[in-house]
Amino acid sequence: MEVRRTAPVKLIVPDERRDDLHESARQFLYCANRAAEFCWDDDSYTNCVTANTTARDALYAELREETGLTANLVQEAIRRAVQATKGCVERWKQGKRVSQPEFTSWSMVYDKRSATFYRDHVSLSTVNGRVECDFELPADSPTPYERYVLSEDYEFRASTLQYDKATDEFYFHITTRKYDSDESEVSADTEHQTVLGIDLGVNSLAVASTGTFWQGDEYDHWCREFEKRRGEMQQRGTQAAHNALLRLGKREEAWRKQYIHTVANEIVSEAVEYDCDVIVFEDLTDIRERLPQAKWHHIWAFRRLFEYVEYKAPERGVTAKQVAPNHTSQRCSRMDCGFTHRDNRDGGHFHCQKCGYEVNADYNAAKNIGLRYARKRKHRLRSSPTSGSGDARVDVRVNGGTLNGKSHRPIAGD
């Protein structure tokens, strides 16, 4: 059985070499998008290119000439596009709405040739030669880097370099792999895999079982602004207004895609940060009936968010799954309770009528979604230590607010 582990490591990049990484990432995304254009066909999924050798033979020489990337980085960019196309084709076959893959987030994939590891630093290929970056490792030992990257049991696999614009920091998510032949070892490892539960909603676009909230305020605000501007243009009734309306539609679509891409990247990063193996969403079938207050752009965002996470997660050694959503908002997520009743939830607040557990309702649902998957497979749920659930202890980080024992309280000024 194949076992994959990912160790996120913060890099100390020399100031004079930071631009080399940024330019390399720009050219990497260019190659990936060029490959996606080559692989995609709007008319039929049977015409899409899903063989890496076909895309590589057609594009490799051209992209090498057009960019300053090394051979391995060009090949990884092509491979990323092919894998994304494969995922879209599979969803297309199932009757799901799909579109040509588009890569916009800052990231590069390094294989064992383009990244050379040493005990305390890594050497990375760029458009301007190699750059050596020291690791900034936590004081606690053993770190995931020591357990997996430095272990003789694990071998290095293609890993992802990412840039956090908010902190102006570079992170290398190092993926490793080993094969277990002993059945008892496989079972033990499987039981120690961890799950990140994700609940989707209107007020909070997404909530993780770790206590991280992705609020929907900004998304709703700009959707309303685009709708308002569309209405103003439609009232004019002129050809110029019609042309402007078409341009506005393209800008809105691009904005919504980029917004959901960002949230998807952060969800996958959340899973990697907390060493989760699986990201679990609720099954989106009949989501319109379950959330009658949701508008069309909410439904679009939910479906697109899962699709983005589904094809982004494997690049980081994580998988995305779905579970049945029934009663996840009414069930108490405390490990020693589990009482289910519709009176447990009152709007955005959850209060168990049996054990008295009080918490934000969306956070409670996120834990239940993760628990539903974890219990069937003897995995562990990754949750907040402040939730009173008795789950695995981890640090809590909430985007745009704080999580206490009773509810999510927005920070003043958010």
mmCIF file of C-alpha atoms in Angstrom:
data_model
loop_
_atom_site.group_PDB
_atom_site.id
_atom_site.type_symbol
_atom_site.label_atom_id
_atom_site.label_comp_id
_atom_site.label_asym_id
_atom_site.label_seq_id
_atom_site.Cartn_x
_atom_site.Cartn_y
_atom_site.Cartn_z
ATOM 1 C CA MET A 1 0.000 0.000 0.000
ATOM 2 C CA GLU A 2 1.268 3.465 -0.871
ATOM 3 C CA VAL A 3 1.511 5.939 2.009
ATOM 4 C CA ARG A 4 2.080 9.624 1.251
ATOM 5 C CA ARG A 5 3.051 12.309 3.730
ATOM 6 C CA THR A 6 3.570 16.031 3.191
ATOM 7 C CA ALA A 7 5.886 18.207 5.275
ATOM 8 C CA PRO A 8 5.360 21.985 4.904
ATOM 9 C CA VAL A 9 8.610 23.911 5.421
ATOM 10 C CA LYS A 10 9.119 27.672 5.499
ATOM 11 C CA LEU A 11 12.029 28.816 3.325
ATOM 12 C CA ILE A 12 14.507 31.588 4.003
ATOM 13 C CA VAL A 13 15.092 33.003 0.517
ATOM 14 C CA PRO A 14 17.988 35.441 -0.074
ATOM 15 C CA ASP A 15 16.584 38.886 -0.859
ATOM 16 C CA GLU A 16 18.520 39.118 -4.118
ATOM 17 C CA ARG A 17 16.995 35.838 -5.375
ATOM 18 C CA ARG A 18 13.317 36.392 -4.561
ATOM 19 C CA ASP A 19 12.618 37.905 -7.993
ATOM 20 C CA ASP A 20 14.058 34.776 -9.623
ATOM 21 C CA LEU A 21 11.442 32.642 -7.877
ATOM 22 C CA HIS A 22 8.632 35.042 -8.785
ATOM 23 C CA GLU A 23 9.638 35.082 -12.445
ATOM 24 C CA SER A 24 9.986 31.300 -12.471
ATOM 25 C CA ALA A 25 6.475 30.933 -11.072
ATOM 26 C CA ARG A 26 5.086 33.324 -13.692
ATOM 27 C CA GLN A 27 6.633 31.281 -16.499
ATOM 28 C CA PHE A 28 5.541 28.009 -14.867
ATOM 29 C CA LEU A 29 1.907 29.186 -14.858
ATOM 30 C CA TYR A 30 2.299 30.313 -18.454
ATOM 31 C CA CYS A 31 3.431 26.813 -19.457
ATOM 32 C CA ALA A 32 0.612 25.157 -17.507
ATOM 33 C CA ASN A 33 -2.036 27.376 -19.103
ATOM 34 C CA ARG A 34 -0.588 26.876 -22.576
ATOM 35 C CA ALA A 35 -0.735 23.123 -22.002
ATOM 36 C CA ALA A 36 -4.318 23.381 -20.730
ATOM 37 C CA GLU A 37 -5.321 25.177 -23.934
ATOM 38 C CA PHE A 38 -3.722 22.421 -25.981
ATOM 39 C CA CYS A 39 -5.417 19.640 -23.992
ATOM 40 C CA TRP A 40 -8.907 21.134 -23.892
ATOM 41 C CA ASP A 41 -11.755 20.816 -26.386
ATOM 42 C CA ASP A 42 -15.046 22.623 -25.750
ATOM 43 C CA ASP A 43 -17.068 20.361 -28.036
ATOM 44 C CA SER A 44 -16.422 16.877 -26.681
ATOM 45 C CA TYR A 45 -14.451 15.308 -23.846
ATOM 46 C CA THR A 46 -13.379 12.556 -26.236
ATOM 47 C CA ASN A 47 -11.247 15.148 -28.045
ATOM 48 C CA CYS A 48 -9.484 16.324 -24.883
ATOM 49 C CA VAL A 49 -5.863 15.265 -24.469
ATOM 50 C CA THR A 50 -5.391 13.221 -21.301
ATOM 51 C CA ALA A 51 -2.093 11.508 -22.137
ATOM 52 C CA ASN A 52 0.964 13.236 -20.721
ATOM 53 C CA THR A 53 3.227 11.910 -23.488
ATOM 54 C CA THR A 54 0.978 13.417 -26.182
ATOM 55 C CA ALA A 55 1.021 16.872 -24.602
ATOM 56 C CA ARG A 56 4.715 16.710 -23.787
ATOM 57 C CA ASP A 57 5.725 15.660 -27.316
ATOM 58 C CA ALA A 58 3.678 18.493 -28.816
ATOM 59 C CA LEU A 59 4.651 21.315 -26.431
ATOM 60 C CA TYR A 60 7.938 20.599 -24.683
ATOM 61 C CA ALA A 61 10.369 21.961 -27.271
ATOM 62 C CA GLU A 62 8.260 25.060 -27.914
ATOM 63 C CA LEU A 63 7.827 25.925 -24.238
ATOM 64 C CA ARG A 64 11.503 25.363 -23.524
ATOM 65 C CA GLU A 65 12.348 27.860 -26.251
ATOM 66 C CA GLU A 66 9.758 30.417 -25.074
ATOM 67 C CA THR A 67 10.729 30.348 -21.383
ATOM 68 C CA GLY A 68 13.819 30.238 -19.244
ATOM 69 C CA LEU A 69 12.587 27.258 -17.235
ATOM 70 C CA THR A 70 14.615 24.092 -16.871
ATOM 71 C CA ALA A 71 13.440 20.923 -18.600
ATOM 72 C CA ASN A 72 11.973 19.382 -15.464
ATOM 73 C CA LEU A 73 9.910 22.451 -14.555
ATOM 74 C CA VAL A 74 8.455 22.599 -18.068
ATOM 75 C CA GLN A 75 7.537 18.923 -17.885
ATOM 76 C CA GLU A 76 5.906 19.372 -14.461
ATOM 77 C CA ALA A 77 3.855 22.312 -15.792
ATOM 78 C CA ILE A 78 2.612 20.194 -18.692
ATOM 79 C CA ARG A 79 1.855 17.312 -16.331
ATOM 80 C CA ARG A 80 -0.169 19.625 -14.060
ATOM 81 C CA ALA A 81 -2.331 20.690 -17.008
ATOM 82 C CA VAL A 82 -2.865 17.107 -18.146
ATOM 83 C CA GLN A 83 -3.893 15.964 -14.663
ATOM 84 C CA ALA A 84 -6.333 18.856 -14.326
ATOM 85 C CA THR A 85 -7.791 18.046 -17.733
ATOM 86 C CA LYS A 86 -8.226 14.405 -16.704
ATOM 87 C CA GLY A 87 -10.178 15.506 -13.657
ATOM 88 C CA CYS A 88 -12.421 17.747 -15.732
ATOM 89 C CA VAL A 89 -13.048 14.972 -18.255
ATOM 90 C CA GLU A 90 -14.117 12.584 -15.479
ATOM 91 C CA ARG A 91 -16.606 15.147 -14.144
ATOM 92 C CA TRP A 92 -17.781 15.875 -17.702
ATOM 93 C CA LYS A 93 -18.526 12.169 -18.194
ATOM 94 C CA GLN A 94 -20.677 12.282 -15.057
ATOM 95 C CA GLY A 95 -22.754 15.105 -16.517
ATOM 96 C CA LYS A 96 -21.177 17.841 -14.393
ATOM 97 C CA ARG A 97 -20.506 21.323 -15.726
ATOM 98 C CA VAL A 98 -16.840 21.835 -16.492
ATOM 99 C CA SER A 99 -14.616 24.340 -18.244
ATOM 100 C CA GLN A 100 -11.028 24.517 -19.404
ATOM 101 C CA PRO A 101 -8.596 24.346 -16.454
ATOM 102 C CA GLU A 102 -7.038 27.688 -15.597
ATOM 103 C CA PHE A 103 -4.022 28.184 -13.348
ATOM 104 C CA THR A 104 -3.681 31.519 -11.557
ATOM 105 C CA SER A 105 -2.354 30.818 -8.056
ATOM 106 C CA TRP A 106 1.373 31.221 -7.320
ATOM 107 C CA SER A 107 2.848 27.717 -7.224
ATOM 108 C CA MET A 108 5.471 25.533 -8.882
ATOM 109 C CA VAL A 109 5.984 21.777 -8.840
ATOM 110 C CA TYR A 110 9.514 20.484 -8.270
ATOM 111 C CA ASP A 111 10.663 16.919 -8.834
ATOM 112 C CA LYS A 112 13.767 15.327 -7.330
ATOM 113 C CA ARG A 113 15.952 16.708 -10.142
ATOM 114 C CA SER A 114 14.851 20.333 -9.966
ATOM 115 C CA ALA A 115 14.994 20.316 -6.140
ATOM 116 C CA THR A 116 18.050 18.977 -4.323
ATOM 117 C CA PHE A 117 17.677 18.402 -0.582
ATOM 118 C CA TYR A 118 20.228 18.841 2.173
ATOM 119 C CA ARG A 119 19.627 18.486 5.886
ATOM 120 C CA ASP A 120 19.035 22.198 6.548
ATOM 121 C CA HIS A 121 18.401 23.689 3.108
ATOM 122 C CA VAL A 122 17.220 23.006 -0.442
ATOM 123 C CA SER A 123 18.574 23.966 -3.862
ATOM 124 C CA LEU A 124 15.858 24.981 -6.339
ATOM 125 C CA SER A 125 16.029 25.471 -10.101
ATOM 126 C CA THR A 126 14.948 28.912 -11.379
ATOM 127 C CA VAL A 127 15.098 30.888 -14.626
ATOM 128 C CA ASN A 128 18.383 32.338 -13.356
ATOM 129 C CA GLY A 129 20.236 29.275 -12.142
ATOM 130 C CA ARG A 130 19.787 27.569 -8.810
ATOM 131 C CA VAL A 131 18.918 29.307 -5.547
ATOM 132 C CA GLU A 132 19.752 27.822 -2.159
ATOM 133 C CA CYS A 133 17.167 28.380 0.570
ATOM 134 C CA ASP A 134 17.600 27.540 4.253
ATOM 135 C CA PHE A 135 14.777 25.867 6.177
ATOM 136 C CA GLU A 136 13.092 27.666 9.058
ATOM 137 C CA LEU A 137 12.078 24.705 11.216
ATOM 138 C CA PRO A 138 10.116 24.838 14.494
ATOM 139 C CA ALA A 139 11.936 24.120 17.728
ATOM 140 C CA ASP A 140 9.675 21.166 18.579
ATOM 141 C CA SER A 141 11.071 17.808 17.529
ATOM 142 C CA PRO A 142 10.475 15.634 15.641
ATOM 143 C CA THR A 143 9.056 17.874 12.929
ATOM 144 C CA PRO A 144 7.190 16.453 9.902
ATOM 145 C CA TYR A 145 10.348 17.276 7.919
ATOM 146 C CA GLU A 146 12.437 15.082 10.202
ATOM 147 C CA ARG A 147 9.840 12.284 10.326
ATOM 148 C CA TYR A 148 9.318 12.006 6.579
ATOM 149 C CA VAL A 149 11.869 13.901 4.448
ATOM 150 C CA LEU A 150 14.901 12.763 6.435
ATOM 151 C CA SER A 151 13.544 9.249 6.977
ATOM 152 C CA GLU A 152 15.056 6.404 4.979
ATOM 153 C CA ASP A 153 11.595 4.822 4.818
ATOM 154 C CA TYR A 154 10.166 7.626 2.660
ATOM 155 C CA GLU A 155 11.255 8.713 -0.806
ATOM 156 C CA PHE A 156 10.930 12.219 -2.212
ATOM 157 C CA ARG A 157 8.107 12.897 -4.681
ATOM 158 C CA ALA A 158 7.143 15.955 -6.729
ATOM 159 C CA SER A 159 6.508 18.787 -4.266
ATOM 160 C CA THR A 160 4.994 22.251 -4.449
ATOM 161 C CA LEU A 161 6.595 25.633 -3.823
ATOM 162 C CA GLN A 162 4.068 28.286 -2.798
ATOM 163 C CA TYR A 163 4.171 31.971 -1.957
ATOM 164 C CA ASP A 164 2.023 33.609 0.713
ATOM 165 C CA LYS A 165 1.372 37.147 -0.482
ATOM 166 C CA ALA A 166 -0.080 38.239 2.857
ATOM 167 C CA THR A 167 3.112 37.417 4.761
ATOM 168 C CA ASP A 168 5.584 37.722 1.856
ATOM 169 C CA GLU A 169 6.912 34.261 2.680
ATOM 170 C CA PHE A 170 7.801 31.174 0.619
ATOM 171 C CA TYR A 171 6.721 27.674 1.692
ATOM 172 C CA PHE A 172 7.829 24.346 0.273
ATOM 173 C CA HIS A 173 5.313 21.533 0.718
ATOM 174 C CA ILE A 174 7.501 18.453 0.448
ATOM 175 C CA THR A 175 5.667 15.276 -0.555
ATOM 176 C CA THR A 176 7.132 11.894 0.357
ATOM 177 C CA ARG A 177 6.044 8.319 -0.284
ATOM 178 C CA LYS A 178 6.681 4.856 1.063
ATOM 179 C CA TYR A 179 5.203 1.434 0.378
ATOM 180 C CA ASP A 180 3.994 -0.716 3.247
ATOM 181 C CA SER A 181 4.074 -4.450 2.633
ATOM 182 C CA ASP A 182 3.240 -5.575 6.166
ATOM 183 C CA GLU A 183 -0.552 -5.632 6.595
ATOM 184 C CA SER A 184 -0.486 -4.730 10.274
ATOM 185 C CA GLU A 185 1.628 -1.664 9.565
ATOM 186 C CA VAL A 186 -0.754 -0.578 6.821
ATOM 187 C CA SER A 187 -3.760 -0.849 9.098
ATOM 188 C CA ALA A 188 -2.078 1.084 11.866
ATOM 189 C CA ASP A 189 -1.065 3.871 9.536
ATOM 190 C CA THR A 190 -4.553 4.083 8.054
ATOM 191 C CA GLU A 191 -6.106 4.428 11.489
ATOM 192 C CA HIS A 192 -3.854 7.403 12.198
ATOM 193 C CA GLN A 193 -4.816 9.335 9.097
ATOM 194 C CA THR A 194 -6.584 12.592 9.834
ATOM 195 C CA VAL A 195 -9.646 14.218 8.306
ATOM 196 C CA LEU A 196 -10.519 17.885 7.747
ATOM 197 C CA GLY A 197 -14.288 18.487 7.650
ATOM 198 C CA ILE A 198 -15.687 21.392 5.581
ATOM 199 C CA ASP A 199 -19.184 22.861 5.902
ATOM 200 C CA LEU A 200 -20.531 25.161 3.168
ATOM 201 C CA GLY A 201 -23.037 27.930 3.766
ATOM 202 C CA VAL A 202 -24.305 31.401 2.888
ATOM 203 C CA ASN A 203 -23.072 33.508 5.813
ATOM 204 C CA SER A 204 -19.808 31.603 6.057
ATOM 205 C CA LEU A 205 -18.839 30.376 2.617
ATOM 206 C CA ALA A 206 -16.808 27.568 4.179
ATOM 207 C CA VAL A 207 -15.990 26.480 7.731
ATOM 208 C CA ALA A 208 -13.303 23.933 8.621
ATOM 209 C CA SER A 209 -13.302 21.540 11.549
ATOM 210 C CA THR A 210 -10.071 23.219 12.672
ATOM 211 C CA GLY A 211 -12.082 26.359 13.445
ATOM 212 C CA THR A 212 -11.140 28.379 10.356
ATOM 213 C CA PHE A 213 -13.945 30.443 8.806
ATOM 214 C CA TRP A 214 -14.058 31.762 5.242
ATOM 215 C CA GLN A 215 -16.719 34.446 5.501
ATOM 216 C CA GLY A 216 -19.075 35.090 2.584
ATOM 217 C CA ASP A 217 -19.477 38.847 3.104
ATOM 218 C CA GLU A 218 -16.970 39.985 0.487
ATOM 219 C CA TYR A 219 -18.171 37.423 -2.039
ATOM 220 C CA ASP A 220 -21.818 38.471 -1.550
ATOM 221 C CA HIS A 221 -20.907 42.165 -1.717
ATOM 222 C CA TRP A 222 -19.215 41.933 -5.098
ATOM 223 C CA CYS A 223 -21.887 39.644 -6.524
ATOM 224 C CA ARG A 224 -24.448 42.318 -5.589
ATOM 225 C CA GLU A 225 -22.273 45.026 -7.122
ATOM 226 C CA PHE A 226 -21.976 43.133 -10.418
ATOM 227 C CA GLU A 227 -25.723 42.491 -10.401
ATOM 228 C CA LYS A 228 -26.412 46.178 -9.802
ATOM 229 C CA ARG A 229 -24.153 47.224 -12.674
ATOM 230 C CA ARG A 230 -25.761 44.666 -14.991
ATOM 231 C CA GLY A 231 -29.181 46.101 -14.185
ATOM 232 C CA GLU A 232 -28.012 49.648 -14.940
ATOM 233 C CA MET A 233 -26.589 48.617 -18.314
ATOM 234 C CA GLN A 234 -29.661 46.610 -19.280
ATOM 235 C CA GLN A 235 -31.860 49.664 -18.668
ATOM 236 C CA ARG A 236 -29.912 51.730 -21.195
ATOM 237 C CA GLY A 237 -30.789 49.408 -24.074
ATOM 238 C CA THR A 238 -28.041 50.685 -26.381
ATOM 239 C CA GLN A 239 -25.538 48.659 -28.402
ATOM 240 C CA ALA A 240 -22.697 50.210 -26.417
ATOM 241 C CA ALA A 241 -24.375 49.167 -23.201
ATOM 242 C CA HIS A 242 -24.843 45.647 -24.591
ATOM 243 C CA ASN A 243 -21.147 45.402 -25.448
ATOM 244 C CA ALA A 244 -20.230 46.728 -22.017
ATOM 245 C CA LEU A 245 -22.560 44.136 -20.478
ATOM 246 C CA LEU A 246 -20.707 41.334 -22.241
ATOM 247 C CA ARG A 247 -17.362 42.643 -20.992
ATOM 248 C CA LEU A 248 -18.767 42.959 -17.484
ATOM 249 C CA GLY A 249 -19.951 39.355 -17.603
ATOM 250 C CA LYS A 250 -16.459 38.150 -18.485
ATOM 251 C CA ARG A 251 -14.923 40.235 -15.695
ATOM 252 C CA GLU A 252 -17.430 38.908 -13.191
ATOM 253 C CA GLU A 253 -16.806 35.303 -14.203
ATOM 254 C CA ALA A 254 -13.050 35.792 -13.944
ATOM 255 C CA TRP A 255 -13.411 37.453 -10.549
ATOM 256 C CA ARG A 256 -15.627 34.705 -9.133
ATOM 257 C CA LYS A 257 -13.274 31.985 -10.395
ATOM 258 C CA GLN A 258 -10.266 33.719 -8.894
ATOM 259 C CA TYR A 259 -12.055 34.218 -5.568
ATOM 260 C CA ILE A 260 -13.019 30.549 -5.285
ATOM 261 C CA HIS A 261 -9.531 29.492 -6.423
ATOM 262 C CA THR A 262 -8.113 31.470 -3.502
ATOM 263 C CA VAL A 263 -10.472 29.853 -0.986
ATOM 264 C CA ALA A 264 -9.728 26.398 -2.442
ATOM 265 C CA ASN A 265 -5.982 26.984 -2.123
ATOM 266 C CA GLU A 266 -6.399 28.072 1.494
ATOM 267 C CA ILE A 267 -8.518 25.011 2.328
ATOM 268 C CA VAL A 268 -5.894 22.698 0.844
ATOM 269 C CA SER A 269 -3.177 24.612 2.711
ATOM 270 C CA GLU A 270 -5.215 24.233 5.906
ATOM 271 C CA ALA A 271 -5.219 20.466 5.409
ATOM 272 C CA VAL A 272 -1.481 20.406 4.750
ATOM 273 C CA GLU A 273 -0.724 22.679 7.712
ATOM 274 C CA TYR A 274 -2.553 20.346 10.094
ATOM 275 C CA ASP A 275 -1.208 17.188 8.451
ATOM 276 C CA CYS A 276 -4.634 16.030 7.220
ATOM 277 C CA ASP A 277 -4.864 13.260 4.639
ATOM 278 C CA VAL A 278 -8.487 13.788 3.558
ATOM 279 C CA ILE A 279 -10.684 16.875 3.051
ATOM 280 C CA VAL A 280 -14.362 15.966 3.419
ATOM 281 C CA PHE A 281 -17.275 18.009 2.033
ATOM 282 C CA GLU A 282 -20.986 17.345 2.221
ATOM 283 C CA ASP A 283 -22.543 15.797 -0.874
ATOM 284 C CA LEU A 284 -23.842 18.714 -2.950
ATOM 285 C CA THR A 285 -26.757 16.779 -4.462
ATOM 286 C CA ASP A 286 -30.030 18.612 -3.697
ATOM 287 C CA ILE A 287 -28.086 21.505 -2.142
ATOM 288 C CA ARG A 288 -30.729 23.935 -3.474
ATOM 289 C CA GLU A 289 -33.445 22.221 -1.452
ATOM 290 C CA ARG A 290 -31.324 22.096 1.707
ATOM 291 C CA LEU A 291 -30.341 25.778 1.477
ATOM 292 C CA PRO A 292 -33.392 27.622 0.116
ATOM 293 C CA GLN A 293 -31.843 30.965 1.109
ATOM 294 C CA ALA A 294 -28.854 30.361 -1.167
ATOM 295 C CA LYS A 295 -28.781 32.257 -4.459
ATOM 296 C CA TRP A 296 -27.485 30.941 -7.762
ATOM 297 C CA HIS A 297 -24.007 32.366 -7.168
ATOM 298 C CA HIS A 298 -23.801 30.538 -3.834
ATOM 299 C CA ILE A 299 -24.668 27.214 -5.464
ATOM 300 C CA TRP A 300 -22.129 27.913 -8.200
ATOM 301 C CA ALA A 301 -19.492 28.712 -5.565
ATOM 302 C CA PHE A 302 -20.173 25.518 -3.579
ATOM 303 C CA ARG A 303 -19.856 23.252 -6.600
ATOM 304 C CA ARG A 304 -16.848 25.034 -8.024
ATOM 305 C CA LEU A 305 -15.107 25.084 -4.626
ATOM 306 C CA PHE A 306 -15.305 21.302 -4.273
ATOM 307 C CA GLU A 307 -14.137 20.814 -7.868
ATOM 308 C CA TYR A 308 -11.133 23.103 -7.332
ATOM 309 C CA VAL A 309 -10.167 21.417 -4.066
ATOM 310 C CA GLU A 310 -10.675 17.988 -5.667
ATOM 311 C CA TYR A 311 -8.052 18.600 -8.345
ATOM 312 C CA LYS A 312 -5.717 20.813 -6.279
ATOM 313 C CA ALA A 313 -5.498 18.546 -3.229
ATOM 314 C CA PRO A 314 -3.671 15.570 -4.845
ATOM 315 C CA GLU A 315 -0.791 17.866 -5.773
ATOM 316 C CA ARG A 316 -0.250 18.328 -2.031
ATOM 317 C CA GLY A 317 -0.685 14.658 -1.086
ATOM 318 C CA VAL A 318 -4.302 15.095 0.061
ATOM 319 C CA THR A 319 -7.591 13.678 -1.271
ATOM 320 C CA ALA A 320 -11.076 15.235 -1.348
ATOM 321 C CA LYS A 321 -14.215 13.250 -0.554
ATOM 322 C CA GLN A 322 -17.935 13.805 -0.025
ATOM 323 C CA VAL A 323 -20.354 12.336 2.526
ATOM 324 C CA ALA A 324 -24.129 12.356 2.970
ATOM 325 C CA PRO A 325 -25.176 15.647 4.605
ATOM 326 C CA ASN A 326 -28.297 14.477 6.451
ATOM 327 C CA HIS A 327 -28.557 15.741 10.052
ATOM 328 C CA THR A 328 -25.012 17.154 10.151
ATOM 329 C CA SER A 329 -26.432 20.519 11.269
ATOM 330 C CA GLN A 330 -28.697 18.981 13.944
ATOM 331 C CA ARG A 331 -26.307 16.450 15.470
ATOM 332 C CA CYS A 332 -24.114 17.215 18.467
ATOM 333 C CA SER A 333 -20.483 16.793 17.401
ATOM 334 C CA ARG A 334 -19.164 16.010 20.873
ATOM 335 C CA MET A 335 -17.498 12.617 20.809
ATOM 336 C CA ASP A 336 -19.364 11.422 23.915
ATOM 337 C CA CYS A 337 -22.790 12.700 22.856
ATOM 338 C CA GLY A 338 -24.045 12.653 19.253
ATOM 339 C CA PHE A 339 -27.608 13.614 20.193
ATOM 340 C CA THR A 340 -29.577 14.615 17.074
ATOM 341 C CA HIS A 341 -32.607 16.909 17.183
ATOM 342 C CA ARG A 342 -33.837 19.779 15.034
ATOM 343 C CA ASP A 343 -34.124 22.036 18.122
ATOM 344 C CA ASN A 344 -30.361 21.772 18.635
ATOM 345 C CA ARG A 345 -29.805 24.394 15.958
ATOM 346 C CA ASP A 346 -31.194 27.910 16.113
ATOM 347 C CA GLY A 347 -29.960 29.904 13.132
ATOM 348 C CA GLY A 348 -26.223 30.316 13.461
ATOM 349 C CA HIS A 349 -26.085 28.937 17.011
ATOM 350 C CA PHE A 350 -25.919 25.292 18.088
ATOM 351 C CA HIS A 351 -27.048 24.243 21.573
ATOM 352 C CA CYS A 352 -27.331 20.530 22.297
ATOM 353 C CA GLN A 353 -30.586 19.833 24.159
ATOM 354 C CA LYS A 354 -29.030 16.786 25.834
ATOM 355 C CA CYS A 355 -25.480 17.655 26.946
ATOM 356 C CA GLY A 356 -25.653 21.460 26.762
ATOM 357 C CA TYR A 357 -22.768 21.814 24.274
ATOM 358 C CA GLU A 358 -22.865 25.291 22.656
ATOM 359 C CA VAL A 359 -20.887 26.339 19.616
ATOM 360 C CA ASN A 360 -21.198 28.034 16.230
ATOM 361 C CA ALA A 361 -23.662 25.957 14.165
ATOM 362 C CA ASP A 362 -21.558 25.897 11.001
ATOM 363 C CA TYR A 363 -18.474 24.808 12.929
ATOM 364 C CA ASN A 364 -20.490 22.024 14.576
ATOM 365 C CA ALA A 365 -21.655 20.878 11.125
ATOM 366 C CA ALA A 366 -18.073 20.907 9.790
ATOM 367 C CA LYS A 367 -16.999 18.570 12.580
ATOM 368 C CA ASN A 368 -19.942 16.254 11.920
ATOM 369 C CA ILE A 369 -19.108 16.102 8.212
ATOM 370 C CA GLY A 370 -15.538 15.109 9.035
ATOM 371 C CA LEU A 371 -16.647 12.656 11.722
ATOM 372 C CA ARG A 372 -19.054 10.897 9.377
ATOM 373 C CA TYR A 373 -16.174 10.021 7.057
ATOM 374 C CA ALA A 374 -13.604 9.409 9.803
ATOM 375 C CA ARG A 375 -15.645 6.948 11.849
ATOM 376 C CA LYS A 376 -16.317 4.620 8.943
ATOM 377 C CA ARG A 377 -12.600 4.343 8.237
ATOM 378 C CA LYS A 378 -11.218 4.610 11.777
ATOM 379 C CA HIS A 379 -9.533 7.921 10.953
ATOM 380 C CA ARG A 380 -9.147 10.899 13.274
ATOM 381 C CA LEU A 381 -10.922 14.214 12.917
ATOM 382 C CA ARG A 382 -8.780 17.334 13.067
ATOM 383 C CA SER A 383 -10.655 19.929 15.127
ATOM 384 C CA SER A 384 -10.175 22.910 17.417
ATOM 385 C CA PRO A 385 -9.071 22.265 21.020
ATOM 386 C CA THR A 386 -11.538 24.940 22.206
ATOM 387 C CA SER A 387 -14.546 23.050 20.915
ATOM 388 C CA GLY A 388 -14.921 20.747 23.883
ATOM 389 C CA SER A 389 -15.243 17.768 21.589
ATOM 390 C CA GLY A 390 -12.436 15.649 22.919
ATOM 391 C CA ASP A 391 -10.874 15.463 19.455
ATOM 392 C CA ALA A 392 -7.207 15.732 18.557
ATOM 393 C CA ARG A 393 -5.579 18.828 20.010
ATOM 394 C CA VAL A 394 -4.324 21.320 17.444
ATOM 395 C CA ASP A 395 -3.724 25.045 17.246
ATOM 396 C CA VAL A 396 -6.732 27.048 16.077
ATOM 397 C CA ARG A 397 -6.659 29.788 13.475
ATOM 398 C CA VAL A 398 -9.805 31.587 12.350
ATOM 399 C CA ASN A 399 -9.881 33.767 9.237
ATOM 400 C CA GLY A 400 -11.691 36.990 10.135
ATOM 401 C CA GLY A 401 -12.633 36.111 13.726
ATOM 402 C CA THR A 402 -12.010 34.005 16.793
ATOM 403 C CA LEU A 403 -13.602 30.780 17.929
ATOM 404 C CA ASN A 404 -14.504 30.312 21.567
ATOM 405 C CA GLY A 405 -16.442 27.575 23.309
ATOM 406 C CA LYS A 406 -19.836 29.012 22.376
ATOM 407 C CA SER A 407 -19.655 30.844 19.100
ATOM 408 C CA HIS A 408 -17.656 32.549 16.404
ATOM 409 C CA ARG A 409 -17.163 36.187 17.396
ATOM 410 C CA PRO A 410 -16.069 38.578 14.603
ATOM 411 C CA ILE A 411 -13.118 40.772 15.423
ATOM 412 C CA ALA A 412 -13.998 44.456 15.734
ATOM 413 C CA GLY A 413 -13.435 46.230 12.455
ATOM 414 C CA ASP A 414 -13.693 43.074 10.287
#
